[in-house]
Steps between C-alpha positions, in 0.01 A plus 500: 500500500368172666497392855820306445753740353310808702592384809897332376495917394366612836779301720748740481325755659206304659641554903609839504161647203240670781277236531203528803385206388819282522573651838148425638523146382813437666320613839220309494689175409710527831243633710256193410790225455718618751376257778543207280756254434464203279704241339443565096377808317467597182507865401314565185674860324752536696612781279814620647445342802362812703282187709818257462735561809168529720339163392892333571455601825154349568547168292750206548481476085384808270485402097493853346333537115453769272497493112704822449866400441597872608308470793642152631848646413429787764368266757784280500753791512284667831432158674755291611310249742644140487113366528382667172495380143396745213351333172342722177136335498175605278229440802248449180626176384568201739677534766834265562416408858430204657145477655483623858784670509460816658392583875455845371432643169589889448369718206534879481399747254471224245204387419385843322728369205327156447179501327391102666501519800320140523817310426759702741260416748479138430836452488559647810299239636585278387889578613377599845541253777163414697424839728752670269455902483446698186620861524431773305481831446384686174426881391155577641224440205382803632807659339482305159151632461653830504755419227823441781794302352787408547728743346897635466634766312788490231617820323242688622247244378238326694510126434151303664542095554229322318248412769184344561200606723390199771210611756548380862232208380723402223702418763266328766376271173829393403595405859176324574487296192828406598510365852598826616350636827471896565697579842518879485460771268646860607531834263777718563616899432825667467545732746481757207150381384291706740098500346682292214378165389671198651791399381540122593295181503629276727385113512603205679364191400578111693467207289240254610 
């Protein structure tokens, strides 16, 4: 099954599936963003929009993308803000944004799925305002090396989402070959994952 269709499949049961993962992600985002507030963002995956309602709250404008039709469908029915618009968008081809756009760009547990990482990068720049923020957070390499994916179960059968391993310098390279400057970097655990690996890379990168 590909990325596409696995996660339009996944939708249905993506917010209520145990998912430590999901629920640390979540955390993180409002604990780091949470003293913001900005005029435009762009949320990258919104996925059912488990980040959606939060990121209304700290930005005048929120543009919300995924390209999982199921997905979308699920955020729209759970958010309702007036300042959100939901689009289906493939992050790997160009993006249909003006440039500087954004105040604020916001991508979680995406980037696993998309092999260049190069070109997500530069085009976040290139949408970014001046000073503009780049947000993400991504399933710890440390986990990938380990063989974590993400994963859901259907009739008893475990279906893994194509991913793609990135080291934390995959990461640092992208963003400095794109104008991107390194603000913090943080690694998080789930309460459960006492003497576990972490769980979360979390990056925020500011446009220069």
């Amino acid at each position: 099954m590909d990325i596409q269709n696995a996660y339009n499949e996944w939708a249905g049961t993506y917010d209520t599936d145990e998912n430590l993962t999901r629920d640390l992600d979540q955390l993180v985002t409002r604990n780091q963003l949470g003293g913001l507030h900005v005029d435009s963002i762009l949320e990258i995956g919104c996925g059912t929009g488990k980040n959606t309602a939060f990121l209304t709250q700290i930005g005048t404008i929120v543009h919300a993308v995924d390209f999982s039709q199921g997905m979308i469908e699920r955020a729209k029915e759970k958010v309702q803000a007036k300042n959100v618009s939901f689009s289906i968008m493939d992050i790997t081809q160009p993006w249909n944004f003006e440039n500087e756009s954004f105040d604020l760009i916001v991508c979680n547990l995406v980037l696993e799925h998309v092999e260049n990482l190069s070109f997500v990068f530069a085009e976040a720049t290139r949408t970014l305002r001046p000073n503009g923020k780049l947000f993400i957070n991504e399933l710890h390499p440390f986990r990938q090396y380990a063989g974590k994916k993400a994963r859901f179960y259907r009739n008893e059968e475990k279906i893994e989402v194509e991913a793609f391993i990135h080291h934390t310098s995959d990461f640092f390279s992208a963003a400095t070959n794109n104008r991107l400057a390194l603000l913090k970097l943080n690694e998080y655990w789930h309460e459960a994952d006492q003497n576990e690996l972490p769980r979360i890379l979390s990056l925020l990168f500011e446009r220069r």
